[in-house]
mmCIF file of C-alpha atoms in Angstrom:
data_model
loop_
_atom_site.group_PDB
_atom_site.id
_atom_site.type_symbol
_atom_site.label_atom_id
_atom_site.label_comp_id
_atom_site.label_asym_id
_atom_site.label_seq_id
_atom_site.Cartn_x
_atom_site.Cartn_y
_atom_site.Cartn_z
ATOM 1 C CA UNK A 46 -11.817 6.105 3.123
ATOM 2 C CA UNK A 47 -8.473 4.686 2.063
ATOM 3 C CA UNK A 48 -5.064 6.334 1.879
ATOM 4 C CA UNK A 49 -5.055 10.102 2.508
ATOM 5 C CA UNK A 50 -1.461 11.031 3.250
ATOM 6 C CA UNK A 51 1.858 10.849 1.454
ATOM 7 C CA UNK A 52 3.945 9.864 4.469
ATOM 8 C CA UNK A 53 7.702 10.345 4.488
ATOM 9 C CA UNK A 54 8.686 13.592 2.717
ATOM 10 C CA UNK A 55 11.666 16.004 2.780
ATOM 11 C CA UNK A 56 14.204 13.410 3.920
ATOM 12 C CA UNK A 57 17.468 12.030 2.520
ATOM 13 C CA UNK A 58 15.643 9.889 -0.076
ATOM 14 C CA UNK A 59 12.743 10.849 -2.355
ATOM 15 C CA UNK A 60 9.504 9.004 -1.691
ATOM 16 C CA UNK A 61 8.348 7.708 -5.119
ATOM 17 C CA UNK A 62 4.712 8.492 -4.281
ATOM 18 C CA UNK A 63 5.613 12.089 -3.439
ATOM 19 C CA UNK A 64 7.411 12.293 -6.783
ATOM 20 C CA UNK A 65 4.247 11.113 -8.557
ATOM 21 C CA UNK A 66 2.017 13.451 -6.554
ATOM 22 C CA UNK A 67 4.165 16.397 -7.653
ATOM 23 C CA UNK A 68 4.175 15.327 -11.303
ATOM 24 C CA UNK A 69 0.387 15.129 -11.182
ATOM 25 C CA UNK A 70 0.217 18.414 -9.249
ATOM 26 C CA UNK A 71 -2.092 16.860 -6.689
ATOM 27 C CA UNK A 72 -3.482 19.440 -4.293
ATOM 28 C CA UNK A 73 -1.941 18.676 -0.907
ATOM 29 C CA UNK A 74 -1.429 20.197 2.527
ATOM 30 C CA UNK A 75 1.270 19.775 5.138
ATOM 31 C CA UNK A 76 -0.107 18.119 8.274
ATOM 32 C CA UNK A 77 1.386 19.438 11.504
ATOM 33 C CA UNK A 78 0.790 16.727 14.089
ATOM 34 C CA UNK A 79 3.009 18.298 16.714
ATOM 35 C CA UNK A 80 0.806 20.991 18.253
ATOM 36 C CA UNK A 81 -1.414 19.040 20.631
ATOM 37 C CA UNK A 82 -0.494 20.526 23.988
ATOM 38 C CA UNK A 83 -3.337 23.061 23.856
ATOM 39 C CA UNK A 84 -5.830 20.759 22.141
ATOM 40 C CA UNK A 85 -6.287 17.749 24.428
ATOM 41 C CA UNK A 86 -9.707 17.343 26.025
ATOM 42 C CA UNK A 87 -10.640 15.564 29.234
ATOM 43 C CA UNK A 88 -13.323 12.942 29.663
ATOM 44 C CA UNK A 89 -16.255 14.766 31.195
ATOM 45 C CA UNK A 90 -15.295 18.108 29.657
ATOM 46 C CA UNK A 91 -12.623 20.756 29.639
ATOM 47 C CA UNK A 92 -9.069 21.016 28.373
ATOM 48 C CA UNK A 93 -5.985 19.666 30.069
ATOM 49 C CA UNK A 94 -3.503 22.235 31.266
ATOM 50 C CA UNK A 95 -0.988 22.810 28.473
ATOM 51 C CA UNK A 96 2.017 22.102 30.674
ATOM 52 C CA UNK A 97 0.448 18.811 31.800
ATOM 53 C CA UNK A 98 0.072 17.660 28.187
ATOM 54 C CA UNK A 99 3.588 18.782 27.282
ATOM 55 C CA UNK A 100 4.942 16.767 30.198
ATOM 56 C CA UNK A 101 3.078 13.632 28.997
ATOM 57 C CA UNK A 102 4.348 14.132 25.439
ATOM 58 C CA UNK A 103 7.941 14.703 26.589
ATOM 59 C CA UNK A 104 7.778 11.543 28.688
ATOM 60 C CA UNK A 105 6.477 9.502 25.739
ATOM 61 C CA UNK A 106 9.156 10.975 23.450
ATOM 62 C CA UNK A 107 11.850 10.059 25.955
ATOM 63 C CA UNK A 108 10.701 6.443 26.142
ATOM 64 C CA UNK A 109 10.491 6.310 22.341
ATOM 65 C CA UNK A 110 14.058 7.618 22.041
ATOM 66 C CA UNK A 111 15.222 4.943 24.496
ATOM 67 C CA UNK A 112 13.497 2.376 22.285
ATOM 68 C CA UNK A 113 15.460 3.592 19.263
ATOM 69 C CA UNK A 114 18.742 3.014 21.120
ATOM 70 C CA UNK A 115 17.611 -0.430 22.254
ATOM 71 C CA UNK A 116 16.695 -1.411 18.687
ATOM 72 C CA UNK A 117 20.295 -0.873 17.579
ATOM 73 C CA UNK A 118 21.481 -3.555 20.015
ATOM 74 C CA UNK A 119 19.108 -6.294 18.747
ATOM 75 C CA UNK A 120 20.307 -8.930 16.225
ATOM 76 C CA UNK A 121 18.705 -8.684 12.758
ATOM 77 C CA UNK A 122 17.187 -12.174 12.989
ATOM 78 C CA UNK A 123 14.326 -10.913 15.110
ATOM 79 C CA UNK A 124 14.800 -13.644 17.711
ATOM 80 C CA UNK A 125 15.419 -11.103 20.462
ATOM 81 C CA UNK A 126 12.780 -8.655 19.287
ATOM 82 C CA UNK A 127 10.360 -7.342 21.894
ATOM 83 C CA UNK A 128 7.068 -5.492 21.785
ATOM 84 C CA UNK A 129 6.831 -1.733 22.170
ATOM 85 C CA UNK A 130 4.971 -2.377 25.445
ATOM 86 C CA UNK A 131 7.847 -4.502 26.779
ATOM 87 C CA UNK A 132 10.202 -1.628 26.024
ATOM 88 C CA UNK A 133 7.896 0.698 27.984
ATOM 89 C CA UNK A 134 7.911 -1.750 30.890
ATOM 90 C CA UNK A 135 11.704 -1.819 30.856
ATOM 91 C CA UNK A 136 11.612 1.942 31.320
ATOM 92 C CA UNK A 137 8.889 1.636 33.973
ATOM 93 C CA UNK A 138 6.692 3.918 31.861
ATOM 94 C CA UNK A 139 3.512 2.024 30.982
ATOM 95 C CA UNK A 140 0.738 4.565 30.276
ATOM 96 C CA UNK A 141 -2.156 4.204 32.741
ATOM 97 C CA UNK A 142 -3.889 7.594 33.046
ATOM 98 C CA UNK A 143 -6.353 8.763 30.342
ATOM 99 C CA UNK A 144 -3.913 11.495 29.281
ATOM 100 C CA UNK A 145 -0.894 9.183 29.062
ATOM 101 C CA UNK A 146 -2.977 6.565 27.231
ATOM 102 C CA UNK A 147 -4.232 8.944 24.543
ATOM 103 C CA UNK A 148 -0.692 10.259 23.949
ATOM 104 C CA UNK A 149 0.494 6.647 23.694
ATOM 105 C CA UNK A 150 -2.377 5.808 21.340
ATOM 106 C CA UNK A 151 -1.537 8.814 19.189
ATOM 107 C CA UNK A 152 2.131 7.760 19.054
ATOM 108 C CA UNK A 153 1.658 4.082 18.154
ATOM 109 C CA UNK A 154 -1.900 2.915 17.385
ATOM 110 C CA UNK A 155 -2.628 5.934 15.189
ATOM 111 C CA UNK A 156 0.343 4.870 13.032
ATOM 112 C CA UNK A 157 0.231 1.054 13.164
ATOM 113 C CA UNK A 158 -3.472 0.436 13.949
ATOM 114 C CA UNK A 159 -2.544 -2.018 16.690
ATOM 115 C CA UNK A 160 -1.529 -1.469 20.330
ATOM 116 C CA UNK A 161 2.068 -1.508 21.629
ATOM 117 C CA UNK A 162 1.602 -4.940 23.213
ATOM 118 C CA UNK A 163 1.646 -6.610 19.762
ATOM 119 C CA UNK A 164 3.739 -4.183 17.712
ATOM 120 C CA UNK A 165 7.361 -5.091 17.037
ATOM 121 C CA UNK A 166 9.913 -2.693 18.486
ATOM 122 C CA UNK A 167 12.618 -3.770 16.067
ATOM 123 C CA UNK A 168 10.600 -3.103 12.915
ATOM 124 C CA UNK A 169 8.937 0.149 13.954
ATOM 125 C CA UNK A 170 11.256 2.101 16.274
ATOM 126 C CA UNK A 171 12.702 3.942 14.438
ATOM 127 C CA UNK A 172 10.304 3.704 11.498
ATOM 128 C CA UNK A 173 12.203 3.355 8.184
ATOM 129 C CA UNK A 174 9.631 5.456 6.294
ATOM 130 C CA UNK A 175 10.490 8.540 8.324
ATOM 131 C CA UNK A 176 14.196 7.736 8.684
ATOM 132 C CA UNK A 177 14.672 7.285 4.939
ATOM 133 C CA UNK A 178 12.094 9.563 3.316
ATOM 134 C CA UNK A 179 11.663 12.267 5.965
ATOM 135 C CA UNK A 180 9.305 12.973 8.843
ATOM 136 C CA UNK A 181 6.896 15.267 6.998
ATOM 137 C CA UNK A 182 3.469 14.094 5.837
ATOM 138 C CA UNK A 183 1.108 15.712 3.341
ATOM 139 C CA UNK A 184 -2.657 15.246 3.115
ATOM 140 C CA UNK A 185 -3.906 14.816 -0.470
ATOM 141 C CA UNK A 186 -7.068 16.886 -0.910
ATOM 142 C CA UNK A 187 -7.406 16.836 -4.676
ATOM 143 C CA UNK A 188 -10.749 16.549 -6.455
ATOM 144 C CA UNK A 189 -9.242 13.848 -8.665
ATOM 145 C CA UNK A 190 -8.488 11.763 -5.579
ATOM 146 C CA UNK A 191 -5.359 10.093 -4.281
ATOM 147 C CA UNK A 192 -6.263 7.248 -6.667
ATOM 148 C CA UNK A 193 -4.688 9.431 -9.373
ATOM 149 C CA UNK A 194 -1.334 7.814 -8.614
ATOM 150 C CA UNK A 195 -2.840 4.403 -9.479
ATOM 151 C CA UNK A 196 -4.204 5.673 -12.794
ATOM 152 C CA UNK A 197 -0.911 7.421 -13.521
ATOM 153 C CA UNK A 198 0.891 4.079 -13.176
ATOM 154 C CA UNK A 199 -1.754 2.119 -15.084
ATOM 155 C CA UNK A 200 -1.683 4.527 -18.046
ATOM 156 C CA UNK A 201 1.965 3.616 -18.584
ATOM 157 C CA UNK A 202 1.085 0.108 -19.795
ATOM 158 C CA UNK A 203 -2.688 -0.129 -20.394
ATOM 159 C CA UNK A 204 -4.417 1.126 -23.543
ATOM 160 C CA UNK A 205 -6.631 4.205 -23.283
ATOM 161 C CA UNK A 206 -9.166 5.833 -25.584
ATOM 162 C CA UNK A 207 -9.061 9.454 -26.784
ATOM 163 C CA UNK A 208 -10.652 10.687 -23.558
ATOM 164 C CA UNK A 209 -7.956 9.026 -21.465
ATOM 165 C CA UNK A 210 -10.276 6.317 -20.182
ATOM 166 C CA UNK A 211 -8.533 2.956 -19.813
ATOM 167 C CA UNK A 212 -10.101 0.487 -22.227
ATOM 168 C CA UNK A 213 -7.499 -2.281 -22.306
ATOM 169 C CA UNK A 214 -9.191 -5.676 -22.663
ATOM 170 C CA UNK A 215 -6.548 -7.251 -20.453
ATOM 171 C CA UNK A 216 -7.930 -5.334 -17.494
ATOM 172 C CA UNK A 217 -10.913 -7.223 -16.067
ATOM 173 C CA UNK A 218 -12.768 -5.593 -13.210
ATOM 174 C CA UNK A 219 -15.469 -6.947 -10.890
ATOM 175 C CA UNK A 220 -14.061 -10.456 -11.118
ATOM 176 C CA UNK A 221 -13.898 -12.308 -7.803
ATOM 177 C CA UNK A 222 -11.034 -14.803 -7.790
ATOM 178 C CA UNK A 223 -12.047 -17.920 -5.857
ATOM 179 C CA UNK A 224 -9.518 -20.536 -6.971
ATOM 180 C CA UNK A 225 -5.923 -20.621 -8.199
ATOM 181 C CA UNK A 226 -4.648 -23.910 -9.565
ATOM 182 C CA UNK A 227 -0.926 -24.141 -10.218
ATOM 183 C CA UNK A 228 1.499 -26.713 -11.588
ATOM 184 C CA UNK A 229 4.829 -26.887 -13.354
ATOM 185 C CA UNK A 230 2.999 -26.193 -16.640
ATOM 186 C CA UNK A 231 1.119 -23.020 -15.652
ATOM 187 C CA UNK A 232 -1.698 -21.441 -13.681
ATOM 188 C CA UNK A 233 -5.478 -21.587 -13.938
ATOM 189 C CA UNK A 234 -7.603 -18.934 -12.221
ATOM 190 C CA UNK A 235 -11.324 -19.439 -11.604
ATOM 191 C CA UNK A 236 -13.678 -16.613 -10.676
ATOM 192 C CA UNK A 237 -17.010 -16.498 -8.895
ATOM 193 C CA UNK A 238 -18.978 -15.974 -12.123
ATOM 194 C CA UNK A 239 -17.620 -19.232 -13.545
ATOM 195 C CA UNK A 240 -14.955 -17.698 -15.786
ATOM 196 C CA UNK A 241 -11.647 -19.530 -16.231
ATOM 197 C CA UNK A 242 -8.336 -17.889 -17.122
ATOM 198 C CA UNK A 243 -5.115 -19.696 -18.013
ATOM 199 C CA UNK A 244 -1.636 -18.180 -17.781
ATOM 200 C CA UNK A 245 2.009 -19.119 -17.494
ATOM 201 C CA UNK A 246 2.319 -17.295 -14.163
ATOM 202 C CA UNK A 247 0.138 -15.494 -11.626
ATOM 203 C CA UNK A 248 0.892 -12.524 -9.372
ATOM 204 C CA UNK A 249 -1.315 -12.439 -6.269
ATOM 205 C CA UNK A 250 -1.689 -9.004 -4.697
ATOM 206 C CA UNK A 251 -4.557 -9.759 -2.304
ATOM 207 C CA UNK A 252 -4.106 -8.413 1.217
ATOM 208 C CA UNK A 253 -2.661 -10.617 3.924
ATOM 209 C CA UNK A 254 -6.136 -10.483 5.508
ATOM 210 C CA UNK A 255 -7.661 -12.053 2.396
ATOM 211 C CA UNK A 256 -4.865 -14.630 2.231
ATOM 212 C CA UNK A 257 -5.743 -15.576 5.818
ATOM 213 C CA UNK A 258 -9.410 -16.004 4.863
ATOM 214 C CA UNK A 259 -11.103 -18.647 2.737
ATOM 215 C CA UNK A 260 -11.881 -16.371 -0.211
ATOM 216 C CA UNK A 261 -9.170 -17.793 -2.489
ATOM 217 C CA UNK A 262 -8.556 -21.536 -2.598
ATOM 218 C CA UNK A 263 -5.129 -22.655 -3.792
ATOM 219 C CA UNK A 264 -4.850 -26.056 -5.507
ATOM 220 C CA UNK A 265 -2.746 -27.760 -4.393
ATOM 221 C CA UNK A 266 -2.699 -26.162 -0.938
ATOM 222 C CA UNK A 267 0.138 -23.761 -0.331
ATOM 223 C CA UNK A 268 3.103 -25.410 1.420
ATOM 224 C CA UNK A 269 3.192 -25.286 5.212
ATOM 225 C CA UNK A 270 6.074 -22.800 5.354
ATOM 226 C CA UNK A 271 4.078 -20.355 3.210
ATOM 227 C CA UNK A 272 0.869 -20.738 5.223
ATOM 228 C CA UNK A 273 2.744 -20.225 8.505
ATOM 229 C CA UNK A 274 4.385 -17.067 7.141
ATOM 230 C CA UNK A 275 1.016 -15.662 6.019
ATOM 231 C CA UNK A 276 -0.598 -16.326 9.390
ATOM 232 C CA UNK A 277 2.270 -14.796 11.380
ATOM 233 C CA UNK A 278 1.503 -11.339 10.032
ATOM 234 C CA UNK A 279 -1.287 -9.201 11.491
ATOM 235 C CA UNK A 280 -3.951 -7.565 9.354
ATOM 236 C CA UNK A 281 -4.719 -4.390 11.262
ATOM 237 C CA UNK A 282 -7.945 -2.378 11.112
ATOM 238 C CA UNK A 283 -7.776 1.422 10.828
ATOM 239 C CA UNK A 284 -11.135 3.198 10.597
ATOM 240 C CA UNK A 285 -11.579 6.848 9.641
ATOM 241 C CA UNK A 286 -15.080 8.009 10.548
ATOM 242 C CA UNK A 287 -16.258 11.210 8.853
ATOM 243 C CA UNK A 288 -19.042 13.413 10.241
ATOM 244 C CA UNK A 289 -20.681 16.387 8.537
ATOM 245 C CA UNK A 290 -22.266 19.229 10.513
ATOM 246 C CA UNK A 291 -24.515 22.177 9.584
ATOM 247 C CA UNK A 292 -21.998 24.572 11.143
ATOM 248 C CA UNK A 293 -18.588 24.676 12.836
ATOM 249 C CA UNK A 294 -18.213 24.576 16.600
ATOM 250 C CA UNK A 295 -14.539 23.602 16.948
ATOM 251 C CA UNK A 296 -11.501 25.926 17.162
ATOM 252 C CA UNK A 297 -9.981 27.178 13.906
ATOM 253 C CA UNK A 298 -6.636 28.670 12.988
ATOM 254 C CA UNK A 299 -3.023 27.613 13.368
ATOM 255 C CA UNK A 300 -2.256 24.592 15.549
ATOM 256 C CA UNK A 301 -5.898 23.538 15.906
ATOM 257 C CA UNK A 302 -6.352 20.992 13.114
ATOM 258 C CA UNK A 303 -5.649 17.939 15.280
ATOM 259 C CA UNK A 304 -7.056 17.416 18.759
ATOM 260 C CA UNK A 305 -7.257 14.559 21.250
ATOM 261 C CA UNK A 306 -9.920 13.214 23.593
ATOM 262 C CA UNK A 307 -8.619 11.373 26.665
ATOM 263 C CA UNK A 308 -10.904 8.633 27.951
ATOM 264 C CA UNK A 309 -10.365 5.979 30.625
ATOM 265 C CA UNK A 310 -11.097 3.497 27.809
ATOM 266 C CA UNK A 311 -7.974 3.530 25.648
ATOM 267 C CA UNK A 312 -8.648 4.263 21.967
ATOM 268 C CA UNK A 313 -12.231 5.455 22.455
ATOM 269 C CA UNK A 314 -12.704 8.144 19.755
ATOM 270 C CA UNK A 315 -9.357 9.642 20.717
ATOM 271 C CA UNK A 316 -7.835 11.290 17.610
ATOM 272 C CA UNK A 317 -9.660 14.097 15.748
ATOM 273 C CA UNK A 318 -9.041 16.293 12.731
ATOM 274 C CA UNK A 319 -10.940 19.081 10.967
ATOM 275 C CA UNK A 320 -10.611 20.088 7.292
ATOM 276 C CA UNK A 321 -11.023 23.852 7.215
ATOM 277 C CA UNK A 322 -7.812 24.287 5.214
ATOM 278 C CA UNK A 323 -8.277 21.312 2.908
ATOM 279 C CA UNK A 324 -12.024 21.714 2.299
ATOM 280 C CA UNK A 325 -13.130 25.210 3.428
ATOM 281 C CA UNK A 326 -16.765 25.352 4.503
ATOM 282 C CA UNK A 327 -17.179 21.579 4.489
ATOM 283 C CA UNK A 328 -17.886 21.440 8.239
ATOM 284 C CA UNK A 329 -16.469 17.925 8.393
ATOM 285 C CA UNK A 330 -14.694 16.228 11.276
ATOM 286 C CA UNK A 331 -12.681 13.027 11.107
ATOM 287 C CA UNK A 332 -12.235 10.734 14.095
ATOM 288 C CA UNK A 333 -9.963 7.701 13.854
ATOM 289 C CA UNK A 334 -10.403 4.405 15.684
ATOM 290 C CA UNK A 335 -8.454 1.164 15.341
ATOM 291 C CA UNK A 336 -8.226 -2.504 16.236
ATOM 292 C CA UNK A 337 -10.876 -3.714 18.727
ATOM 293 C CA UNK A 338 -12.813 -0.439 18.596
ATOM 294 C CA UNK A 339 -12.918 -0.693 14.795
ATOM 295 C CA UNK A 340 -14.295 -4.237 14.941
ATOM 296 C CA UNK A 341 -16.853 -3.270 17.573
ATOM 297 C CA UNK A 342 -18.053 -0.254 15.591
ATOM 298 C CA UNK A 343 -18.311 -2.241 12.351
ATOM 299 C CA UNK A 344 -20.838 -4.527 14.037
ATOM 300 C CA UNK A 345 -23.185 -1.787 15.228
ATOM 301 C CA UNK A 346 -25.404 0.613 13.303
ATOM 302 C CA UNK A 347 -24.141 3.966 12.066
ATOM 303 C CA UNK A 348 -26.808 5.616 14.211
ATOM 304 C CA UNK A 349 -25.394 3.992 17.342
ATOM 305 C CA UNK A 350 -21.896 5.096 16.343
ATOM 306 C CA UNK A 351 -23.089 8.638 15.703
ATOM 307 C CA UNK A 352 -24.775 8.731 19.125
ATOM 308 C CA UNK A 353 -21.527 7.637 20.826
ATOM 309 C CA UNK A 354 -19.535 10.228 18.928
ATOM 310 C CA UNK A 355 -21.975 13.045 19.666
ATOM 311 C CA UNK A 356 -21.716 12.262 23.373
ATOM 312 C CA UNK A 357 -17.930 12.590 23.146
ATOM 313 C CA UNK A 358 -18.157 15.848 21.183
ATOM 314 C CA UNK A 359 -20.598 17.301 23.721
ATOM 315 C CA UNK A 360 -18.114 16.508 26.478
ATOM 316 C CA UNK A 361 -15.463 18.383 24.512
ATOM 317 C CA UNK A 362 -17.435 21.342 23.157
ATOM 318 C CA UNK A 363 -20.599 21.607 25.244
ATOM 319 C CA UNK A 364 -24.175 20.339 25.040
ATOM 320 C CA UNK A 365 -25.416 22.997 22.611
ATOM 321 C CA UNK A 366 -23.445 21.866 19.561
ATOM 322 C CA UNK A 367 -25.461 20.871 16.451
ATOM 323 C CA UNK A 368 -26.084 17.234 15.664
ATOM 324 C CA UNK A 369 -24.190 15.642 12.780
ATOM 325 C CA UNK A 370 -26.242 15.568 9.574
ATOM 326 C CA UNK A 371 -24.283 12.721 8.009
ATOM 327 C CA UNK A 372 -21.792 10.026 8.953
ATOM 328 C CA UNK A 373 -19.521 7.756 6.914
ATOM 329 C CA UNK A 374 -18.217 4.600 8.604
ATOM 330 C CA UNK A 375 -15.897 2.410 6.473
ATOM 331 C CA UNK A 376 -16.079 -1.309 7.190
ATOM 332 C CA UNK A 377 -12.737 -2.648 6.001
ATOM 333 C CA UNK A 378 -12.663 -5.592 8.399
ATOM 334 C CA UNK A 379 -16.093 -6.860 7.344
ATOM 335 C CA UNK A 380 -15.320 -6.514 3.643
ATOM 336 C CA UNK A 381 -14.292 -9.900 2.259
ATOM 337 C CA UNK A 382 -12.030 -8.245 -0.334
ATOM 338 C CA UNK A 383 -9.846 -6.595 2.324
ATOM 339 C CA UNK A 384 -10.423 -8.059 5.837
ATOM 340 C CA UNK A 385 -8.658 -5.066 7.322
ATOM 341 C CA UNK A 386 -6.691 -2.051 6.155
ATOM 342 C CA UNK A 387 -2.957 -2.826 6.209
ATOM 343 C CA UNK A 388 -0.495 -5.251 7.741
ATOM 344 C CA UNK A 389 1.379 -4.803 10.988
ATOM 345 C CA UNK A 390 4.573 -6.693 11.738
ATOM 346 C CA UNK A 391 4.180 -8.391 15.109
ATOM 347 C CA UNK A 392 6.920 -9.295 17.567
ATOM 348 C CA UNK A 393 9.734 -11.486 16.251
ATOM 349 C CA UNK A 394 8.857 -11.266 12.555
ATOM 350 C CA UNK A 395 11.861 -10.198 10.528
ATOM 351 C CA UNK A 396 13.843 -10.803 7.353
ATOM 352 C CA UNK A 397 13.294 -14.575 7.415
ATOM 353 C CA UNK A 398 9.480 -14.343 7.525
ATOM 354 C CA UNK A 399 9.573 -11.436 5.082
ATOM 355 C CA UNK A 400 11.420 -13.622 2.572
ATOM 356 C CA UNK A 401 8.867 -16.385 3.126
ATOM 357 C CA UNK A 402 5.786 -14.227 2.659
ATOM 358 C CA UNK A 403 7.046 -12.736 -0.592
ATOM 359 C CA UNK A 404 8.573 -15.946 -1.932
ATOM 360 C CA UNK A 405 6.876 -17.524 -4.982
ATOM 361 C CA UNK A 406 5.273 -20.952 -4.817
ATOM 362 C CA UNK A 407 5.982 -22.547 -8.159
ATOM 363 C CA UNK A 408 4.504 -20.239 -10.790
ATOM 364 C CA UNK A 409 2.480 -18.214 -8.288
ATOM 365 C CA UNK A 410 4.110 -14.985 -7.152
ATOM 366 C CA UNK A 411 3.034 -12.699 -4.312
ATOM 367 C CA UNK A 412 3.114 -8.949 -3.779
ATOM 368 C CA UNK A 413 1.426 -6.216 -1.733
ATOM 369 C CA UNK A 414 2.315 -3.838 1.065
ATOM 370 C CA UNK A 415 2.715 -6.799 3.437
ATOM 371 C CA UNK A 416 5.640 -8.036 1.312
ATOM 372 C CA UNK A 417 7.564 -4.782 1.762
ATOM 373 C CA UNK A 418 10.507 -5.346 4.094
ATOM 374 C CA UNK A 419 10.679 -1.792 5.433
ATOM 375 C CA UNK A 420 7.504 -0.007 4.365
ATOM 376 C CA UNK A 421 4.581 -2.314 5.051
ATOM 377 C CA UNK A 422 1.334 -0.453 5.672
ATOM 378 C CA UNK A 423 2.248 2.454 3.406
ATOM 379 C CA UNK A 424 1.314 3.375 -0.178
ATOM 380 C CA UNK A 425 4.984 3.594 -1.104
ATOM 381 C CA UNK A 426 5.456 0.151 0.473
ATOM 382 C CA UNK A 427 2.864 -1.351 -1.852
ATOM 383 C CA UNK A 428 4.386 0.419 -4.856
ATOM 384 C CA UNK A 429 7.969 -0.606 -4.123
ATOM 385 C CA UNK A 430 6.940 -4.172 -3.248
ATOM 386 C CA UNK A 431 5.169 -4.397 -6.611
ATOM 387 C CA UNK A 432 8.358 -3.438 -8.426
ATOM 388 C CA UNK A 433 10.376 -5.932 -6.364
ATOM 389 C CA UNK A 434 7.958 -8.815 -7.037
ATOM 390 C CA UNK A 435 7.692 -7.943 -10.739
ATOM 391 C CA UNK A 436 11.466 -8.030 -11.109
ATOM 392 C CA UNK A 437 11.559 -11.473 -9.476
ATOM 393 C CA UNK A 438 8.981 -12.757 -11.952
ATOM 394 C CA UNK A 439 10.695 -11.150 -14.959
ATOM 395 C CA UNK A 440 14.033 -12.708 -13.975
ATOM 396 C CA UNK A 441 12.359 -16.112 -13.891
ATOM 397 C CA UNK A 442 10.497 -15.672 -17.191
ATOM 398 C CA UNK A 443 13.325 -14.166 -19.222
ATOM 399 C CA UNK A 444 16.448 -15.682 -17.711
ATOM 400 C CA UNK A 445 15.160 -18.874 -16.125
ATOM 401 C CA UNK A 446 16.450 -17.710 -12.730
ATOM 402 C CA UNK A 447 13.471 -18.915 -10.744
ATOM 403 C CA UNK A 448 15.093 -20.198 -7.569
ATOM 404 C CA UNK A 449 14.345 -18.052 -4.537
ATOM 405 C CA UNK A 450 16.708 -18.497 -1.618
ATOM 406 C CA UNK A 451 15.393 -18.004 1.906
ATOM 407 C CA UNK A 452 18.226 -17.451 4.318
ATOM 408 C CA UNK A 453 18.150 -19.177 7.700
ATOM 409 C CA UNK A 454 16.549 -17.299 10.558
ATOM 410 C CA UNK A 455 19.856 -16.440 12.202
ATOM 411 C CA UNK A 456 21.840 -15.807 9.009
#
């Protein structure tokens, strides 16, 4: 339900998560997202002509390339940043047909979980993950789970028993933090079960969605500059819906793993994937929805969602396909411990706000993928941000260098 891909591989720099995945020998598969021209379905049934899809993709790629050139002319402060949609308007290429909209959705929403009208051009075009680490992505399909990278890191500093199970008493699970009191003398953390923990410092890694909610109360309140920084960031919602079938009815073989459904309603069950390479014989399909569709679906029953999806699949593959026997619908937005899936940098947010959102407040430090300057929304972003925040805290604890300078917006 969470992270599936190691994104950013085979580039000039080595993605640290890819390095870990190789050390752990995690079973993974290259995902080829490029072959969609023969696998795009119309609303109402039938496939688009391959040349028609290629033309739509080429047009979108051309606009994207123009956006990359425009980004290079913008000042680093973010004051002249524009949305991806504004860039499309400048090129007089705003997607309006079902085909153009699904290609656009696949290009932007499928990556950032929010539409081009709110996504920053400056921070996403080009995307540093692919520029720095490479454009290849690999799907982790290991029985041990992608979570293996978390355990691999945790085993480096937490005690384990002979079976390898972590048994360190410092690790406390199923504790819901509701209050963080801080002063010049230290930090006190209170949890929902009434427990109280005292420390010299605290590192808060809750999502920006949780920080925007009322789950954790800070005493005293966080300063205005910190609150404003937190609320400027978007917590996007990215929902991967899995469906299991008694038998396959979709195309198999090379260049068929990903397919699109073009609907007059943008983002309506548009991006599909099967798992015949990763999990042979599983008969599972994955459809991805985001943003408003994710929130809508979270508020209806799984049966209603399955009925909507089956209608779409029947338009694509005919009325005689078997009904899904099972469905899994994650509800990240409704979950009070997440309130979404990952952050998206909106228009105008840049280095200044990044410094503010990761800056400590007294003895309370902050980390998480949303504090990563270049890789927010990615697993490697969370990992690298954790290292960055830890080094800030260590410098304060060991050397007394606790001052954190935030440069002016136009510096």
